[in-house]
Structure formats: C-alpha cells, structure tokens
Coordinates of C-alpha atoms and ligand atoms in Angstrom, one line a residue:
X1 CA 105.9 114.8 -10.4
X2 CA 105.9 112.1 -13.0
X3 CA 103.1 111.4 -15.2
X4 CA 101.8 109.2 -18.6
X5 CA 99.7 110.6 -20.8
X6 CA 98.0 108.1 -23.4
X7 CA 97.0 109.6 -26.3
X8 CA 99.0 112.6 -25.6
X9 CA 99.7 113.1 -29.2
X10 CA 95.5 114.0 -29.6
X11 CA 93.8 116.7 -29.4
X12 CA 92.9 117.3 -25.7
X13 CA 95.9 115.0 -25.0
X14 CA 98.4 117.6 -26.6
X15 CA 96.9 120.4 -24.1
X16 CA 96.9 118.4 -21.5
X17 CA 100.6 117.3 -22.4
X18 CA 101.5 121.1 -22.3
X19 CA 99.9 122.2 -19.3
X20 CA 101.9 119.6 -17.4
X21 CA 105.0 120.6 -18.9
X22 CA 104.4 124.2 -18.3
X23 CA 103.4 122.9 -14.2
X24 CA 107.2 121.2 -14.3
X25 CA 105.8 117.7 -14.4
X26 CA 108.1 115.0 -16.2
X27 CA 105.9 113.7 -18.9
X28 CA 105.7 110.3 -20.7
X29 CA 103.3 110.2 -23.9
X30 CA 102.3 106.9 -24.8
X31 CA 100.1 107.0 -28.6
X32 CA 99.9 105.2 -31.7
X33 CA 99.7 108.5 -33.6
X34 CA 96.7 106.9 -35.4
X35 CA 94.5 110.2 -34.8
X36 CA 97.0 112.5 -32.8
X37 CA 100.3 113.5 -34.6
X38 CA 103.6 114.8 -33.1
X39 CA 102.8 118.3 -35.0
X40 CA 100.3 118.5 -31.5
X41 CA 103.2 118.4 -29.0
X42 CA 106.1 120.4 -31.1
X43 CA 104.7 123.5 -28.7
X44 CA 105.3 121.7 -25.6
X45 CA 108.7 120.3 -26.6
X46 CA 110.1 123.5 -27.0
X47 CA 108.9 124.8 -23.2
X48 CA 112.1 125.5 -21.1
X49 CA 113.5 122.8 -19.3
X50 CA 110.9 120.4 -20.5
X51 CA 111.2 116.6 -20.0
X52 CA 109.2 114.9 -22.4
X53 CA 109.0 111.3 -23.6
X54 CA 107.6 110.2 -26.6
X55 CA 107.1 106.2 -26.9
X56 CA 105.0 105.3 -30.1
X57 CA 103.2 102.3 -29.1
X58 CA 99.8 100.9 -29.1
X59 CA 97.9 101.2 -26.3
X60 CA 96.8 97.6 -26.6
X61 CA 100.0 95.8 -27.0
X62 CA 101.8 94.2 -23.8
X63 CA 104.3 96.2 -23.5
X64 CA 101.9 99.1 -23.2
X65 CA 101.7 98.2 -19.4
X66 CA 105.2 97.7 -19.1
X67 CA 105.9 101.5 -20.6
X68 CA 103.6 103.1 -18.0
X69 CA 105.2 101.0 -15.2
X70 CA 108.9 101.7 -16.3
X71 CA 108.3 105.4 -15.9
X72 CA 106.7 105.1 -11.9
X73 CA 104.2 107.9 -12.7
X74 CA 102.6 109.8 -9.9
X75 CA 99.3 109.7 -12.8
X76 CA 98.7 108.1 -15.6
X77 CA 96.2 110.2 -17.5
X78 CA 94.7 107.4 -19.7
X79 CA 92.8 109.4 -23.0
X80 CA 94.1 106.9 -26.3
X81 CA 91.1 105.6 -27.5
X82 CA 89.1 105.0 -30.6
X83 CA 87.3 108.0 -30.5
X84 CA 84.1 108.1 -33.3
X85 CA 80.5 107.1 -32.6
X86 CA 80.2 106.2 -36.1
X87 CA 83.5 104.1 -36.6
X88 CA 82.6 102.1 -33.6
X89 CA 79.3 101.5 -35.5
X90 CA 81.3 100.1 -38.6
X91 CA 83.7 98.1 -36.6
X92 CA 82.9 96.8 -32.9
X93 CA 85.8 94.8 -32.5
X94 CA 88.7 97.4 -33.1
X95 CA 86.9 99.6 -31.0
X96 CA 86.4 97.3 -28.2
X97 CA 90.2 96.1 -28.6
X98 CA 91.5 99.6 -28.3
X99 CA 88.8 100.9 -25.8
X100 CA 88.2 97.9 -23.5
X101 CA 91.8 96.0 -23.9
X102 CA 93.9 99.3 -24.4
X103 CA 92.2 100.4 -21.0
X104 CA 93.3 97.1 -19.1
X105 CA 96.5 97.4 -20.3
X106 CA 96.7 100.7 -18.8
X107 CA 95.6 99.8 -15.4
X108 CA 97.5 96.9 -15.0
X109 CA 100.5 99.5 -15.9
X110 CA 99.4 101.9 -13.6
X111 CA 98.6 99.0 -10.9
X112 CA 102.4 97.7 -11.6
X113 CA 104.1 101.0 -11.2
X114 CA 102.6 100.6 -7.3
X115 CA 99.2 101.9 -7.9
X116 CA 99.3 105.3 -9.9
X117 CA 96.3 107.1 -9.6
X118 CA 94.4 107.0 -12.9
X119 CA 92.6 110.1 -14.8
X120 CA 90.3 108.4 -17.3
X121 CA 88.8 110.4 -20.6
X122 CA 85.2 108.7 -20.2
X123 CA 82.5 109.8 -22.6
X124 CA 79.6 111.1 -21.0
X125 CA 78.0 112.6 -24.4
X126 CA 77.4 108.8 -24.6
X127 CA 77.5 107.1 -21.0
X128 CA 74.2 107.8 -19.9
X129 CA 72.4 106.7 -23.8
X130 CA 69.3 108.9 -24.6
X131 CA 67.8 110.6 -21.5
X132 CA 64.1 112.1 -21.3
X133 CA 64.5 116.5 -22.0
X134 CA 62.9 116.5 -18.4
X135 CA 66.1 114.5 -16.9
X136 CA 68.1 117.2 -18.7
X137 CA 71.3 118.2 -17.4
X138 CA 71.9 114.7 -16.8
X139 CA 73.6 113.7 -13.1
X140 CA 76.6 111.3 -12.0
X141 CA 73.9 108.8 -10.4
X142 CA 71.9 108.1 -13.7
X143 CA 71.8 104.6 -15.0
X144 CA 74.5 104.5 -17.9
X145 CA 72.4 103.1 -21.0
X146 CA 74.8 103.8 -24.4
X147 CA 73.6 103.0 -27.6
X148 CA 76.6 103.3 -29.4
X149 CA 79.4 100.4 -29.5
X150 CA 81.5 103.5 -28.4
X151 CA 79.4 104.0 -25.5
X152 CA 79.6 101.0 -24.6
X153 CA 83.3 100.5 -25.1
X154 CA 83.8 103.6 -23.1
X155 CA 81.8 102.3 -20.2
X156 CA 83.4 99.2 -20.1
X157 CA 86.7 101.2 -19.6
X158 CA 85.2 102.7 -16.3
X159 CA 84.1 99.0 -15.3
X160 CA 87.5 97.8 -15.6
X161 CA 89.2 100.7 -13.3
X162 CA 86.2 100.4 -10.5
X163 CA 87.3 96.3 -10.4
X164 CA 90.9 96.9 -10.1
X165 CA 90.0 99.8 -7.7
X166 CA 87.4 97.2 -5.7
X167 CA 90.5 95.1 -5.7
X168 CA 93.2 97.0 -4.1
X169 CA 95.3 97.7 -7.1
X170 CA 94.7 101.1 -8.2
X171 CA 92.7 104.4 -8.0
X172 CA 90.9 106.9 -10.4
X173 CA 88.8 109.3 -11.0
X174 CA 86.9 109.0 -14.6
X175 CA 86.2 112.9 -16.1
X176 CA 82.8 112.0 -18.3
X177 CA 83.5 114.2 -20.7
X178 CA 81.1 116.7 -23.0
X179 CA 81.5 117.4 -26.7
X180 CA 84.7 119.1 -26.4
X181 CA 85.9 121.7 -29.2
X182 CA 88.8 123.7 -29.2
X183 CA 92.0 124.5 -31.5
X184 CA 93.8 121.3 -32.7
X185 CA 90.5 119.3 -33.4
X186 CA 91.0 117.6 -36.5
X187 CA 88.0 118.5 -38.7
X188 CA 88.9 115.7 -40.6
X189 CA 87.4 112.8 -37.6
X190 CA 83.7 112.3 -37.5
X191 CA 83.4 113.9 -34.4
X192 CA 84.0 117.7 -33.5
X193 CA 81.4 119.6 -35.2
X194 CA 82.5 122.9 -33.9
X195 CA 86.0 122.3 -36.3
X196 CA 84.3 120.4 -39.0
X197 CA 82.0 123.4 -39.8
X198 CA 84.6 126.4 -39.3
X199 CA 86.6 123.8 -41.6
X200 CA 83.5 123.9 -44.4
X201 CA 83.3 127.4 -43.8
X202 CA 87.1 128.3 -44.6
X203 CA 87.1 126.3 -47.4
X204 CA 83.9 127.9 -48.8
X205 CA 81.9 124.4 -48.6
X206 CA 78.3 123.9 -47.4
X207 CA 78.5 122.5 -43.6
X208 CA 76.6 119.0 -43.3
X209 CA 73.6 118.6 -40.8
X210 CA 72.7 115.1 -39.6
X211 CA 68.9 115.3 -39.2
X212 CA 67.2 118.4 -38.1
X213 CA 70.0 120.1 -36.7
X214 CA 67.6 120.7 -33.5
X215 CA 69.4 117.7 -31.6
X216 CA 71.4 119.4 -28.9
X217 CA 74.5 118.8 -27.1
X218 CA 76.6 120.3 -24.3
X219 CA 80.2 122.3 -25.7
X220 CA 83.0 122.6 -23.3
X221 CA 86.2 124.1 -24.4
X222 CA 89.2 122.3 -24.3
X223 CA 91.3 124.5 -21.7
X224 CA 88.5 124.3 -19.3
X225 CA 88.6 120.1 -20.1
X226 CA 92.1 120.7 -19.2
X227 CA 91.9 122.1 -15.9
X228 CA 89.6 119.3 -15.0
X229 CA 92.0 117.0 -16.0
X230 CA 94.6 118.9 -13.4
X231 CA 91.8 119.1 -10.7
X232 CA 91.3 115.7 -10.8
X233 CA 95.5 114.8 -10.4
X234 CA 95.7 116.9 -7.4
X235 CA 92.7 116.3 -5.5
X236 CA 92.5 112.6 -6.4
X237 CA 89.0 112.1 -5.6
X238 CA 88.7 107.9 -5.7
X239 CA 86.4 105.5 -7.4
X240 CA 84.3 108.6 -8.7
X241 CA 82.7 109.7 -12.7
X242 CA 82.6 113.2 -12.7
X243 CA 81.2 115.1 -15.2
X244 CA 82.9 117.7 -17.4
X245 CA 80.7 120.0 -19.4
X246 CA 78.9 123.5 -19.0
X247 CA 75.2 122.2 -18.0
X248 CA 74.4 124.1 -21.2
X249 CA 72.5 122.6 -24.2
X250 CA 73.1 124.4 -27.6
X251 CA 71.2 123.1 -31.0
X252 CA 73.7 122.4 -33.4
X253 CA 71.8 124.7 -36.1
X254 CA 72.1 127.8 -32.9
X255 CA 75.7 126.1 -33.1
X256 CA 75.8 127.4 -36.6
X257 CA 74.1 130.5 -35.8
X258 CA 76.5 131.5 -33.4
X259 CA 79.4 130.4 -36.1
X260 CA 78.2 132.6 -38.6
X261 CA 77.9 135.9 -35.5
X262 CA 81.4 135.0 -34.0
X263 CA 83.1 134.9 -37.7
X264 CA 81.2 137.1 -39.8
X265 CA 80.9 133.6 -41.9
X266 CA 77.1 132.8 -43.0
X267 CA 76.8 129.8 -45.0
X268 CA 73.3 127.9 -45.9
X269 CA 73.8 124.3 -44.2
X270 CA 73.2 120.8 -46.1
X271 CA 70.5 118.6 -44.3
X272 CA 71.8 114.5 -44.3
X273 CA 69.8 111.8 -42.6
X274 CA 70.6 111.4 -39.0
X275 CA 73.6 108.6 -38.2
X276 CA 73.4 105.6 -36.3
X277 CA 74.0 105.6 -32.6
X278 CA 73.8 109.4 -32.2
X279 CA 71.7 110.7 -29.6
X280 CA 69.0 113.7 -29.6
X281 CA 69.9 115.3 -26.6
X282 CA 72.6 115.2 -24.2
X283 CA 73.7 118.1 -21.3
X284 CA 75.7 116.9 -18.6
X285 CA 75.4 118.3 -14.9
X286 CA 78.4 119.5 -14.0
X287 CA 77.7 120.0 -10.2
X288 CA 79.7 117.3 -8.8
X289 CA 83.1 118.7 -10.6
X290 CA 82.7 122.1 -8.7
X291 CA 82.3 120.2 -5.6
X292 CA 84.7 117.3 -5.9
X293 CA 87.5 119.3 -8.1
X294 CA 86.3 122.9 -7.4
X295 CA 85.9 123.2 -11.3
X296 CA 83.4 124.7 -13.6
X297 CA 83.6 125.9 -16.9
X298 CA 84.8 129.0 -17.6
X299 CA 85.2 129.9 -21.1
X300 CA 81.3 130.8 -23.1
X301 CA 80.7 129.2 -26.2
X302 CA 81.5 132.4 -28.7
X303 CA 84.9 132.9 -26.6
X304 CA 85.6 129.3 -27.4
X305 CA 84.5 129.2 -31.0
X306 CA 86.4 132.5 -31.7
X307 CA 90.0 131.0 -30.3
X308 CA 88.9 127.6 -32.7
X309 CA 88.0 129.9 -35.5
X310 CA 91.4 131.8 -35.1
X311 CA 93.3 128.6 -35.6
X312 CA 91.1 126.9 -38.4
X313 CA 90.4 129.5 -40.8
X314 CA 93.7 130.7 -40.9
X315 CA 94.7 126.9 -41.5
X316 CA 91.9 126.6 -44.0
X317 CA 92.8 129.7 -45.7
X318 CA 96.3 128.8 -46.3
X319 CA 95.7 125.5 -48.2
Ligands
NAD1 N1 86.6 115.1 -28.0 C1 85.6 114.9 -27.3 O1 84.6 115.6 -27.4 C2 85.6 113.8 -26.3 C3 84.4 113.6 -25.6 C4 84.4 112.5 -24.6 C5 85.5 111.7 -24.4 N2 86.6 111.9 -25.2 C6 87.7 111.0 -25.0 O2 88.9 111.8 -24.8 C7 90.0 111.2 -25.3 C8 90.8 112.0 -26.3 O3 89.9 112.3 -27.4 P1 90.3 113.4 -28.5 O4 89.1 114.1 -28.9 O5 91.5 114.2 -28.0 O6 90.7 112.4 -29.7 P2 92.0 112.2 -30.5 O7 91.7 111.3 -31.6 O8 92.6 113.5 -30.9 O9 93.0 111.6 -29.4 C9 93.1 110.2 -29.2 C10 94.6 109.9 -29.2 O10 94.7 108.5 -28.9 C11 95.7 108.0 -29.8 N3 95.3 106.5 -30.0 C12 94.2 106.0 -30.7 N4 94.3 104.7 -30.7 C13 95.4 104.3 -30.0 C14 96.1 103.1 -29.7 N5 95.5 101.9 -30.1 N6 97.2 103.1 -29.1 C15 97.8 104.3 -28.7 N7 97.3 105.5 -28.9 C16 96.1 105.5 -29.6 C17 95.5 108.8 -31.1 O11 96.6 108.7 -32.0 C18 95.3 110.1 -30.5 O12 96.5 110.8 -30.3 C19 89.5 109.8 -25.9 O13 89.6 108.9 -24.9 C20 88.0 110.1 -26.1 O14 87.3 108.9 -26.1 C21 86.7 112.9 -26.1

C-alpha cells in the first residue's frame, strides 16, 4: 500500500511515518520542515526494507498537488499545518494560507491521483470553541464555534474535504484530535504543555501557567493518536469527524501534580495572564472512534508522561 504523509517530518507525523513503514506500506513524506525536522524520521529510515520518500516542499505551493498525485497513494494522511493557537492569533493570513490553501492543495492531489482516501489531522481541542462544563465530553454532532484563527483555519480544512467529497472527487475521514503529548514534541512550540513543563523541569526552570491553571483539557498519547490514524486508513469510514481523545479532563495544575508524582520532579509553577483564543475547558467524546474505527485510548496519562519524561529529561539533561 502506498501512502503520503504531510507533515510527516512532525511530531505525530514522524510516528505515524514509522508505523506505516514498520506495516510495509511505501511511504511519501511531503513537509516544509518548518516545525518537524528529518532528525524525527532517521528511526524509520533505518527499518528493514523500508521505502521512504522525502520531498521538502510546501504544502501550499502547486506542485504540492502534483507530489501527492505522482506517487498514486492508496491514503494521503494530510497533518502539515500551522499548528499554534497563539501564532494564528499573531498572523491570520499565514495560517489561513497554510491551513485552508495547503489543505486544498492536498485534496485536489489526492482527487488527481483518482480519489485517494484522505485522513485529515482536525483539531477538536478547538473545533467545537468554548462548550458549557454540562456539554462536557463534547460529541461529533455539536455545532463547531472556534474562537481561535486556528480553529477556524482548521475547520475550514474539513469544509473543503466535505465539498470535494459532496462532489465526487474524494473521500476522508477527519480524526478531531485532543491535546496530544508524547516523545518528539518540541517543547520549544507554544503548544504541548505536557513537553514544555518536563522541558522547565530538566532544565531546573519554573514551568509557566496561563491563568489559573484550573482550565482543563483532554491528553491523548501519541501512539494511541496513531493507531487512530491506522483505523481510520483501513476502515475508511467516509465523510465523517471522529474524535480522538480519552473523554478525560485533567487541570493543567493536576497536569503538574501528576508531573511532579511520575518524575520525582516538584517544582513551584509561575502564574502568567491567560492567552488569547485559548479555551477553559475542552474533553472530547470519544464514542464514535470505538464504534466507527474500533479504537479507544489505551495508554493512562502517568504511562504516557513517564515514556515523554524518559525522552525529555534525558534530552534536557544532556544540554
Ligand atoms: N499536537 C496536537 O495536540 C494536535 C491537536 C490537534 C490537531 N493537531 C494537528 O496535527 C497535525 C500535526 O501536528 P503536530 O503536533 O505533529 O505538529 P508539528 O508542528 O510537529 O507537525 C506539523 C508538520 O507540518 C510541517 N509543516 C508546517 N507547515 C508546512 C507547510 N507549509 N508545508 C509543508 N509542511 C509544513 C512541519 O514542518 C511539521 O513537520 C497538525 O495538522 C495539527 O494541526 C495536533
């Protein structure tokens, strides 16, 4: 089986990229390398008899289309994207050009190559905007209201598969995905608390709390995101969001709490004003994915920070 991945040289792209390698699929990555770096896929390149193509490119050029198309993937796994809230804040435009444009290019390459199916990386810590505790874990079927430009970019993304779905030219499936943490975040984006504090906390610094730090959010680990991802390929389910998180909400100060018991690592946190276009709660329902994909989250949220924490603090401690 052939497949693109866009954004393959990210974080959840690069474990994605190696769990198709390691399933024998023939893989073509497709990134800019503007937040992902070829460091992420040195692992996967060195997998027996691996087939793996690496075409730096932006996502929102022309020929992005025509780089999916050439390769006649089975799946184009679509995940390049600007990917922070708060960049999106400072500059609309260059997230709407690589989220909304990037996006089209990718469907009218998946649409060329004879109508790949499409797995899109859709954000549902932002889709659905700020949601009332009682709505809380938030289902497939509630109105999508963002309030961030990244929201809203994201979104747009979706809008753009369901037309050229409506139309005949391709099909998808768009995974709305939680906050996902896991090795390989770069603490150094905006986004990814889970690696920005075990980052502070390896390099003997003070983590930073937006607001109270009782804003919650839903953690799902990035092999379980993964096998979503897989689900989604083989079962194909068409012209459907599906949500991708644990149904879980955890405070980002019990976030900390947790830290400290998992790593033995108790440091007292700085309190910032809150940032623009962040929400106060989000938990996504994650009933659909067990039915649709047969998935669920596996992995608990100390499992998960201990693999990050094995990965970060050793980098943190070598520098
Ligand atoms: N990490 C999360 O919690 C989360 C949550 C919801 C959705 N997502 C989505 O999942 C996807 C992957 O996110 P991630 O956390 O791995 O982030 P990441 O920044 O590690 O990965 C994004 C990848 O896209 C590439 N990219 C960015 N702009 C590009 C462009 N113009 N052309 C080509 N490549 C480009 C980057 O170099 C990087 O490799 C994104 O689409 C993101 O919106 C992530």
């Amino acid at each position: 089986m052939r497949a693109v991945v866009t954004g393959g040289a990210g974080f959840i792209g690069s474990h994605l990229v190696e769990e198709l390698v390691a399933l024998g699929w023939q893989v073509r990555v497709l990134d800019d390398l503007s937040t992902g770096s070829l460091a992420n896929l040195e692992a996967a390149k060195r997998m027996p008899g691996v087939v793996l193509d690496i075409a730096v490119m932006d996502v929102c050029e022309a020929q992005a289309s025509e780089c999916i198309a050439d390769w006649s993937p089975a799946v184009v796994f679509h995940l390049a994207a600007q990917p922070s809230v708060v960049a999106s804040e400072k500059d609309p435009a260059r997230d709407a050009e690589v989220n909304v444009v990037g996006t089209a290019r990718v469907a009218e390459g998946a649409a060329g190559a004879g109508g790949s199916f499409v797995v899109y990386a859709a954000s549902g810590g932002t889709l659905y905007g700020e949601v009332d505790e009682e709505d809380l874990p938030v289902p497939e079927d509630f109105p999508p209201r963002p309030i961030s430009f990244y929201g809203l970019s994201k979104k747009t993304g979706i809008d753009y598969l369901e037309l050229y779905r409506a139309k005949g030219r391709l099909r998808y499936t768009a995974l709305a995905l939680a906050n996902v943490y896991g090795p390989r975040q770069d603490p150094a984006g905006e986004a990814g608390v889970v690696a920005i504090f075990l980052d502070r906390l390896a390099k003997g610094l003070a983590p930073v709390i937006y607001g109270d730090g009782e804003q919650t959010r839903d953690f799902v680990f990035v092999g379980d995101t993964v096998e979503a991802f897989i689900a989604a390929a083989e079962r194909q389910p068409d012209g459907l969001v599906i949500n991708v998180g644990t149904g879980e909400r955890t405070s980002v100060n019990r976030l900390l709490a947790l830290i400290a018991e998992v790593t033995g690592i108790r440091a007292e946190p700085d309190y910032a004003p809150p940032r623009g276009g962040e929400l106060r709660h989000i938990c996504l329902d994650p009933n659909r994915a067990l039915v649709r994909l047969g998935w669920r989250a596996r992995t608990s949220l100390a499992e998960g920070i201990r693999a990050t924490a094995a990965t970060i603090l050793q980098a943190g401690a070598g520098e």
